[in-house]
Amino acid sequence: SDLQKQEERGELLQPLIFVSLVLCSILLYFRVSLMDPGFVKAEEEEKADKSEEQSVVIPLVPSNIKLRRCGYCMVKQPMRARHCQLCQHCVRRYDHHCPWMENCIGEKNHPFFIVYLIMQLVVLLWGGQVAWSGLYFELSWEWLNHNIFLLTSFFVIVIFTIVAVLLLISHLYLISCNTTTWEFMSHHRISYLRHSELENPFDQGVILNLWRFFC
């Protein structure tokens, strides 16, 4: 049959890989949006001072910086945590609240968020290449009527690809510096950064920063 001939020629492999990548990106989306991003819980207060990251950076942060209680949920905030008014929780290593995910990006789901962006970018680039390969250009209204859907799809893919590239580059840069979006945008308002002798007391070098984040 035609299906068997296509399979023998390897023509079915690429569509199967593409569909698998789309399914993986969907699963990653739900993984990031539904998982606990690192909510600070009341029963964890006693452990707040003993976290691995704090033990590493305490010598670099002024000793007069005290952990404070959140004015909303009344838990003692670990360093780098922030209260999200949309989630109604304090989040460890808070990065930002993502409206597309309807969840915070924090200590636990940030690595999955980066993998999701990479997977989404691969799917978009592949889809853009497929859409572009199906286009042939002619200066006529008849051509435009026959190709308007494909042309629109291509431009939509290009826009989303640009957004995904910019997001991925900015997050990888911040990760390589061991800082968060919140810390980068609000450096002058955060006490443990404002009073530190170093611009970024958490930076331990690109390789170690990436290792600690992903591994």
PDB file of C-alpha atoms in Angstrom:
ATOM      1  CA  SER A   1       0.000   0.000   0.000  1.00  0.00           C
ATOM      2  CA  ASP A   2       0.960   3.681  -0.256  1.00  0.00           C
ATOM      3  CA  LEU A   3       1.350   3.871   3.533  1.00  0.00           C
ATOM      4  CA  GLN A   4       3.817   0.976   3.536  1.00  0.00           C
ATOM      5  CA  LYS A   5       5.798   2.540   0.678  1.00  0.00           C
ATOM      6  CA  GLN A   6       5.975   5.847   2.538  1.00  0.00           C
ATOM      7  CA  GLU A   7       7.143   4.015   5.659  1.00  0.00           C
ATOM      8  CA  GLU A   8       9.844   2.197   3.694  1.00  0.00           C
ATOM      9  CA  ARG A   9      11.081   5.500   2.242  1.00  0.00           C
ATOM     10  CA  GLY A  10      11.159   7.023   5.735  1.00  0.00           C
ATOM     11  CA  GLU A  11       8.556   9.656   4.851  1.00  0.00           C
ATOM     12  CA  LEU A  12       6.494   8.908   7.968  1.00  0.00           C
ATOM     13  CA  LEU A  13       9.385   9.398  10.397  1.00  0.00           C
ATOM     14  CA  GLN A  14       9.473  13.197  10.298  1.00  0.00           C
ATOM     15  CA  PRO A  15       5.704  13.666  10.908  1.00  0.00           C
ATOM     16  CA  LEU A  16       5.886  11.213  13.815  1.00  0.00           C
ATOM     17  CA  ILE A  17       8.836  13.074  15.345  1.00  0.00           C
ATOM     18  CA  PHE A  18       7.034  16.407  14.886  1.00  0.00           C
ATOM     19  CA  VAL A  19       3.848  15.115  16.550  1.00  0.00           C
ATOM     20  CA  SER A  20       5.944  13.655  19.385  1.00  0.00           C
ATOM     21  CA  LEU A  21       7.609  17.047  19.948  1.00  0.00           C
ATOM     22  CA  VAL A  22       4.211  18.780  19.999  1.00  0.00           C
ATOM     23  CA  LEU A  23       2.903  16.249  22.549  1.00  0.00           C
ATOM     24  CA  CYS A  24       6.030  16.721  24.690  1.00  0.00           C
ATOM     25  CA  SER A  25       5.590  20.498  24.636  1.00  0.00           C
ATOM     26  CA  ILE A  26       1.933  20.120  25.687  1.00  0.00           C
ATOM     27  CA  LEU A  27       2.905  17.792  28.546  1.00  0.00           C
ATOM     28  CA  LEU A  28       5.621  20.216  29.650  1.00  0.00           C
ATOM     29  CA  TYR A  29       3.111  23.064  29.568  1.00  0.00           C
ATOM     30  CA  PHE A  30       0.800  21.236  31.969  1.00  0.00           C
ATOM     31  CA  ARG A  31       3.775  20.128  34.074  1.00  0.00           C
ATOM     32  CA  VAL A  32       4.933  23.729  34.571  1.00  0.00           C
ATOM     33  CA  SER A  33       1.455  25.217  35.004  1.00  0.00           C
ATOM     34  CA  LEU A  34       0.119  22.635  37.481  1.00  0.00           C
ATOM     35  CA  MET A  35       3.151  21.855  39.660  1.00  0.00           C
ATOM     36  CA  ASP A  36       4.157  23.550  42.897  1.00  0.00           C
ATOM     37  CA  PRO A  37       6.645  26.283  41.872  1.00  0.00           C
ATOM     38  CA  GLY A  38       8.187  26.267  45.348  1.00  0.00           C
ATOM     39  CA  PHE A  39       5.532  27.624  47.688  1.00  0.00           C
ATOM     40  CA  VAL A  40       6.840  28.499  51.148  1.00  0.00           C
ATOM     41  CA  LYS A  41       4.806  26.577  53.719  1.00  0.00           C
ATOM     42  CA  ALA A  42       4.342  27.454  57.364  1.00  0.00           C
ATOM     43  CA  GLU A  43       5.786  24.146  58.597  1.00  0.00           C
ATOM     44  CA  GLU A  44       9.004  24.843  56.678  1.00  0.00           C
ATOM     45  CA  GLU A  45       9.836  28.028  58.575  1.00  0.00           C
ATOM     46  CA  GLU A  46      12.392  26.332  60.817  1.00  0.00           C
ATOM     47  CA  LYS A  47      14.255  25.121  57.743  1.00  0.00           C
ATOM     48  CA  ALA A  48      14.302  28.518  56.058  1.00  0.00           C
ATOM     49  CA  ASP A  49      17.712  29.448  57.478  1.00  0.00           C
ATOM     50  CA  LYS A  50      19.284  26.117  56.547  1.00  0.00           C
ATOM     51  CA  SER A  51      18.697  25.993  52.793  1.00  0.00           C
ATOM     52  CA  GLU A  52      21.710  25.103  50.660  1.00  0.00           C
ATOM     53  CA  GLU A  53      21.620  28.311  48.649  1.00  0.00           C
ATOM     54  CA  GLN A  54      21.555  30.546  51.711  1.00  0.00           C
ATOM     55  CA  SER A  55      24.480  28.684  53.269  1.00  0.00           C
ATOM     56  CA  VAL A  56      26.475  29.435  50.133  1.00  0.00           C
ATOM     57  CA  VAL A  57      25.684  33.154  49.916  1.00  0.00           C
ATOM     58  CA  ILE A  58      25.523  34.171  53.596  1.00  0.00           C
ATOM     59  CA  PRO A  59      29.223  35.292  53.629  1.00  0.00           C
ATOM     60  CA  LEU A  60      28.501  37.568  50.648  1.00  0.00           C
ATOM     61  CA  VAL A  61      25.372  39.180  52.076  1.00  0.00           C
ATOM     62  CA  PRO A  62      25.513  41.731  54.927  1.00  0.00           C
ATOM     63  CA  SER A  63      24.817  40.085  58.292  1.00  0.00           C
ATOM     64  CA  ASN A  64      22.315  42.776  59.262  1.00  0.00           C
ATOM     65  CA  ILE A  65      19.859  41.554  56.608  1.00  0.00           C
ATOM     66  CA  LYS A  66      17.187  39.627  58.507  1.00  0.00           C
ATOM     67  CA  LEU A  67      14.606  37.254  57.142  1.00  0.00           C
ATOM     68  CA  ARG A  68      11.208  38.896  57.363  1.00  0.00           C
ATOM     69  CA  ARG A  69       7.660  37.674  57.690  1.00  0.00           C
ATOM     70  CA  CYS A  70       5.393  38.092  54.706  1.00  0.00           C
ATOM     71  CA  GLY A  71       2.697  40.681  55.344  1.00  0.00           C
ATOM     72  CA  TYR A  72       0.162  38.636  53.370  1.00  0.00           C
ATOM     73  CA  CYS A  73       0.552  34.952  54.316  1.00  0.00           C
ATOM     74  CA  MET A  74       2.575  35.579  57.529  1.00  0.00           C
ATOM     75  CA  VAL A  75       5.270  32.964  56.837  1.00  0.00           C
ATOM     76  CA  LYS A  76       8.967  33.711  57.289  1.00  0.00           C
ATOM     77  CA  GLN A  77      10.333  34.330  53.811  1.00  0.00           C
ATOM     78  CA  PRO A  78      13.602  32.597  52.849  1.00  0.00           C
ATOM     79  CA  MET A  79      16.068  34.775  50.988  1.00  0.00           C
ATOM     80  CA  ARG A  80      15.098  35.253  47.301  1.00  0.00           C
ATOM     81  CA  ALA A  81      11.458  34.376  48.012  1.00  0.00           C
ATOM     82  CA  ARG A  82       8.615  36.751  47.148  1.00  0.00           C
ATOM     83  CA  HIS A  83       4.869  36.829  47.696  1.00  0.00           C
ATOM     84  CA  CYS A  84       2.744  36.504  44.561  1.00  0.00           C
ATOM     85  CA  GLN A  85      -0.611  38.207  44.996  1.00  0.00           C
ATOM     86  CA  LEU A  86      -2.104  36.243  42.088  1.00  0.00           C
ATOM     87  CA  CYS A  87      -1.142  32.848  43.555  1.00  0.00           C
ATOM     88  CA  GLN A  88      -1.600  34.057  47.162  1.00  0.00           C
ATOM     89  CA  HIS A  89       1.627  32.315  48.211  1.00  0.00           C
ATOM     90  CA  CYS A  90       5.276  33.134  48.844  1.00  0.00           C
ATOM     91  CA  VAL A  91       7.442  31.407  46.227  1.00  0.00           C
ATOM     92  CA  ARG A  92      11.042  30.282  46.734  1.00  0.00           C
ATOM     93  CA  ARG A  93      13.547  31.783  44.273  1.00  0.00           C
ATOM     94  CA  TYR A  94      10.683  33.701  42.699  1.00  0.00           C
ATOM     95  CA  ASP A  95      11.297  34.572  39.049  1.00  0.00           C
ATOM     96  CA  HIS A  96       7.959  35.882  37.752  1.00  0.00           C
ATOM     97  CA  HIS A  97       4.269  35.054  37.459  1.00  0.00           C
ATOM     98  CA  CYS A  98       3.626  33.756  33.951  1.00  0.00           C
ATOM     99  CA  PRO A  99       0.120  34.652  32.669  1.00  0.00           C
ATOM    100  CA  TRP A 100       0.407  32.050  29.891  1.00  0.00           C
ATOM    101  CA  MET A 101       1.069  29.301  32.435  1.00  0.00           C
ATOM    102  CA  GLU A 102      -1.296  30.776  35.037  1.00  0.00           C
ATOM    103  CA  ASN A 103       1.349  29.893  37.600  1.00  0.00           C
ATOM    104  CA  CYS A 104       4.461  31.339  39.186  1.00  0.00           C
ATOM    105  CA  ILE A 105       7.884  30.402  37.875  1.00  0.00           C
ATOM    106  CA  GLY A 106      10.017  29.593  40.896  1.00  0.00           C
ATOM    107  CA  GLU A 107      12.580  27.255  42.390  1.00  0.00           C
ATOM    108  CA  LYS A 108      10.896  23.961  41.464  1.00  0.00           C
ATOM    109  CA  ASN A 109       9.435  24.568  38.008  1.00  0.00           C
ATOM    110  CA  HIS A 110      11.913  27.063  36.519  1.00  0.00           C
ATOM    111  CA  PRO A 111      14.121  24.339  34.905  1.00  0.00           C
ATOM    112  CA  PHE A 112      11.015  22.723  33.377  1.00  0.00           C
ATOM    113  CA  PHE A 113       9.979  26.147  32.071  1.00  0.00           C
ATOM    114  CA  ILE A 114      13.326  26.501  30.260  1.00  0.00           C
ATOM    115  CA  VAL A 115      12.995  23.018  28.733  1.00  0.00           C
ATOM    116  CA  TYR A 116       9.438  23.932  27.669  1.00  0.00           C
ATOM    117  CA  LEU A 117      10.712  27.082  25.920  1.00  0.00           C
ATOM    118  CA  ILE A 118      13.382  25.063  24.092  1.00  0.00           C
ATOM    119  CA  MET A 119      10.855  22.441  23.016  1.00  0.00           C
ATOM    120  CA  GLN A 120       8.379  25.105  21.917  1.00  0.00           C
ATOM    121  CA  LEU A 121      11.082  26.875  19.907  1.00  0.00           C
ATOM    122  CA  VAL A 122      12.015  23.650  18.095  1.00  0.00           C
ATOM    123  CA  VAL A 123       8.352  23.043  17.194  1.00  0.00           C
ATOM    124  CA  LEU A 124       7.915  26.634  15.972  1.00  0.00           C
ATOM    125  CA  LEU A 125      11.069  26.552  13.843  1.00  0.00           C
ATOM    126  CA  TRP A 126      10.055  23.232  12.327  1.00  0.00           C
ATOM    127  CA  GLY A 127       6.505  24.468  11.668  1.00  0.00           C
ATOM    128  CA  GLY A 128       7.869  27.673  10.131  1.00  0.00           C
ATOM    129  CA  GLN A 129      10.138  25.693   7.825  1.00  0.00           C
ATOM    130  CA  VAL A 130       7.198  23.520   6.709  1.00  0.00           C
ATOM    131  CA  ALA A 131       4.997  26.574   6.096  1.00  0.00           C
ATOM    132  CA  TRP A 132       7.779  28.337   4.164  1.00  0.00           C
ATOM    133  CA  SER A 133       8.453  25.269   1.987  1.00  0.00           C
ATOM    134  CA  GLY A 134       4.786  25.252   0.943  1.00  0.00           C
ATOM    135  CA  LEU A 135       4.855  28.849  -0.281  1.00  0.00           C
ATOM    136  CA  TYR A 136       5.550  29.915  -3.844  1.00  0.00           C
ATOM    137  CA  PHE A 137       5.190  33.595  -4.646  1.00  0.00           C
ATOM    138  CA  GLU A 138       3.208  35.180  -7.445  1.00  0.00           C
ATOM    139  CA  LEU A 139       1.941  38.752  -7.745  1.00  0.00           C
ATOM    140  CA  SER A 140      -1.746  38.033  -8.254  1.00  0.00           C
ATOM    141  CA  TRP A 141      -4.993  38.108  -6.270  1.00  0.00           C
ATOM    142  CA  GLU A 142      -5.679  34.503  -7.247  1.00  0.00           C
ATOM    143  CA  TRP A 143      -2.401  33.411  -5.657  1.00  0.00           C
ATOM    144  CA  LEU A 144      -3.210  35.411  -2.510  1.00  0.00           C
ATOM    145  CA  ASN A 145      -6.676  33.807  -2.210  1.00  0.00           C
ATOM    146  CA  HIS A 146      -5.175  30.326  -2.489  1.00  0.00           C
ATOM    147  CA  ASN A 147      -2.314  30.967  -0.063  1.00  0.00           C
ATOM    148  CA  ILE A 148      -3.741  33.424   2.472  1.00  0.00           C
ATOM    149  CA  PHE A 149      -4.114  30.777   5.199  1.00  0.00           C
ATOM    150  CA  LEU A 150      -0.588  29.425   4.726  1.00  0.00           C
ATOM    151  CA  LEU A 151       0.850  32.948   4.562  1.00  0.00           C
ATOM    152  CA  THR A 152      -0.979  34.004   7.747  1.00  0.00           C
ATOM    153  CA  SER A 153       0.161  30.854   9.535  1.00  0.00           C
ATOM    154  CA  PHE A 154       3.762  31.567   8.562  1.00  0.00           C
ATOM    155  CA  PHE A 155       3.672  35.132   9.913  1.00  0.00           C
ATOM    156  CA  VAL A 156       2.009  34.001  13.157  1.00  0.00           C
ATOM    157  CA  ILE A 157       4.720  31.346  13.587  1.00  0.00           C
ATOM    158  CA  VAL A 158       7.413  33.978  12.960  1.00  0.00           C
ATOM    159  CA  ILE A 159       5.963  36.261  15.653  1.00  0.00           C
ATOM    160  CA  PHE A 160       5.757  33.472  18.236  1.00  0.00           C
ATOM    161  CA  THR A 161       9.252  32.295  17.287  1.00  0.00           C
ATOM    162  CA  ILE A 162      10.686  35.776  17.945  1.00  0.00           C
ATOM    163  CA  VAL A 163       8.924  35.881  21.335  1.00  0.00           C
ATOM    164  CA  ALA A 164      10.201  32.389  22.257  1.00  0.00           C
ATOM    165  CA  VAL A 165      13.783  33.265  21.196  1.00  0.00           C
ATOM    166  CA  LEU A 166      13.809  36.496  23.214  1.00  0.00           C
ATOM    167  CA  LEU A 167      12.363  34.760  26.285  1.00  0.00           C
ATOM    168  CA  LEU A 168      14.825  31.884  26.077  1.00  0.00           C
ATOM    169  CA  ILE A 169      17.867  34.127  25.579  1.00  0.00           C
ATOM    170  CA  SER A 170      16.896  36.440  28.440  1.00  0.00           C
ATOM    171  CA  HIS A 171      16.244  33.554  30.854  1.00  0.00           C
ATOM    172  CA  LEU A 172      19.464  31.735  29.936  1.00  0.00           C
ATOM    173  CA  TYR A 173      21.401  34.958  30.490  1.00  0.00           C
ATOM    174  CA  LEU A 174      19.828  35.483  33.929  1.00  0.00           C
ATOM    175  CA  ILE A 175      20.414  31.836  34.857  1.00  0.00           C
ATOM    176  CA  SER A 176      24.077  32.086  33.821  1.00  0.00           C
ATOM    177  CA  CYS A 177      24.358  35.063  36.218  1.00  0.00           C
ATOM    178  CA  ASN A 178      22.388  33.242  38.955  1.00  0.00           C
ATOM    179  CA  THR A 179      19.779  35.956  39.204  1.00  0.00           C
ATOM    180  CA  THR A 180      16.025  36.039  38.641  1.00  0.00           C
ATOM    181  CA  THR A 181      13.777  38.262  36.579  1.00  0.00           C
ATOM    182  CA  TRP A 182      12.406  39.813  39.768  1.00  0.00           C
ATOM    183  CA  GLU A 183      15.899  40.486  41.161  1.00  0.00           C
ATOM    184  CA  PHE A 184      17.071  41.898  37.827  1.00  0.00           C
ATOM    185  CA  MET A 185      14.079  44.255  37.486  1.00  0.00           C
ATOM    186  CA  SER A 186      13.852  45.284  41.166  1.00  0.00           C
ATOM    187  CA  HIS A 187      17.492  45.254  42.256  1.00  0.00           C
ATOM    188  CA  HIS A 188      17.244  48.694  43.884  1.00  0.00           C
ATOM    189  CA  ARG A 189      14.245  47.668  46.027  1.00  0.00           C
ATOM    190  CA  ILE A 190      15.531  44.333  47.382  1.00  0.00           C
ATOM    191  CA  SER A 191      17.325  44.735  50.715  1.00  0.00           C
ATOM    192  CA  TYR A 192      19.779  41.831  50.416  1.00  0.00           C
ATOM    193  CA  LEU A 193      20.919  43.161  47.020  1.00  0.00           C
ATOM    194  CA  ARG A 194      20.780  46.863  47.806  1.00  0.00           C
ATOM    195  CA  HIS A 195      23.024  46.506  50.882  1.00  0.00           C
ATOM    196  CA  SER A 196      25.411  43.949  49.414  1.00  0.00           C
ATOM    197  CA  GLU A 197      28.972  44.938  48.543  1.00  0.00           C
ATOM    198  CA  LEU A 198      28.690  42.901  45.345  1.00  0.00           C
ATOM    199  CA  GLU A 199      26.261  43.688  42.534  1.00  0.00           C
ATOM    200  CA  ASN A 200      25.167  40.051  42.526  1.00  0.00           C
ATOM    201  CA  PRO A 201      26.186  38.100  45.658  1.00  0.00           C
ATOM    202  CA  PHE A 202      24.764  34.845  44.251  1.00  0.00           C
ATOM    203  CA  ASP A 203      26.963  34.705  41.131  1.00  0.00           C
ATOM    204  CA  GLN A 204      29.442  31.799  41.330  1.00  0.00           C
ATOM    205  CA  GLY A 205      30.542  31.742  37.722  1.00  0.00           C
ATOM    206  CA  VAL A 206      28.652  30.715  34.591  1.00  0.00           C
ATOM    207  CA  ILE A 207      29.450  26.980  34.734  1.00  0.00           C
ATOM    208  CA  LEU A 208      28.575  26.543  38.424  1.00  0.00           C
ATOM    209  CA  ASN A 209      25.462  28.715  38.058  1.00  0.00           C
ATOM    210  CA  LEU A 210      24.169  26.560  35.180  1.00  0.00           C
ATOM    211  CA  TRP A 211      25.114  23.358  37.016  1.00  0.00           C
ATOM    212  CA  ARG A 212      23.263  24.346  40.193  1.00  0.00           C
ATOM    213  CA  PHE A 213      20.212  25.426  38.213  1.00  0.00           C
ATOM    214  CA  PHE A 214      19.783  22.396  35.935  1.00  0.00           C
ATOM    215  CA  CYS A 215      21.403  19.684  38.059  1.00  0.00           C
TER     216      CYS A 215
END
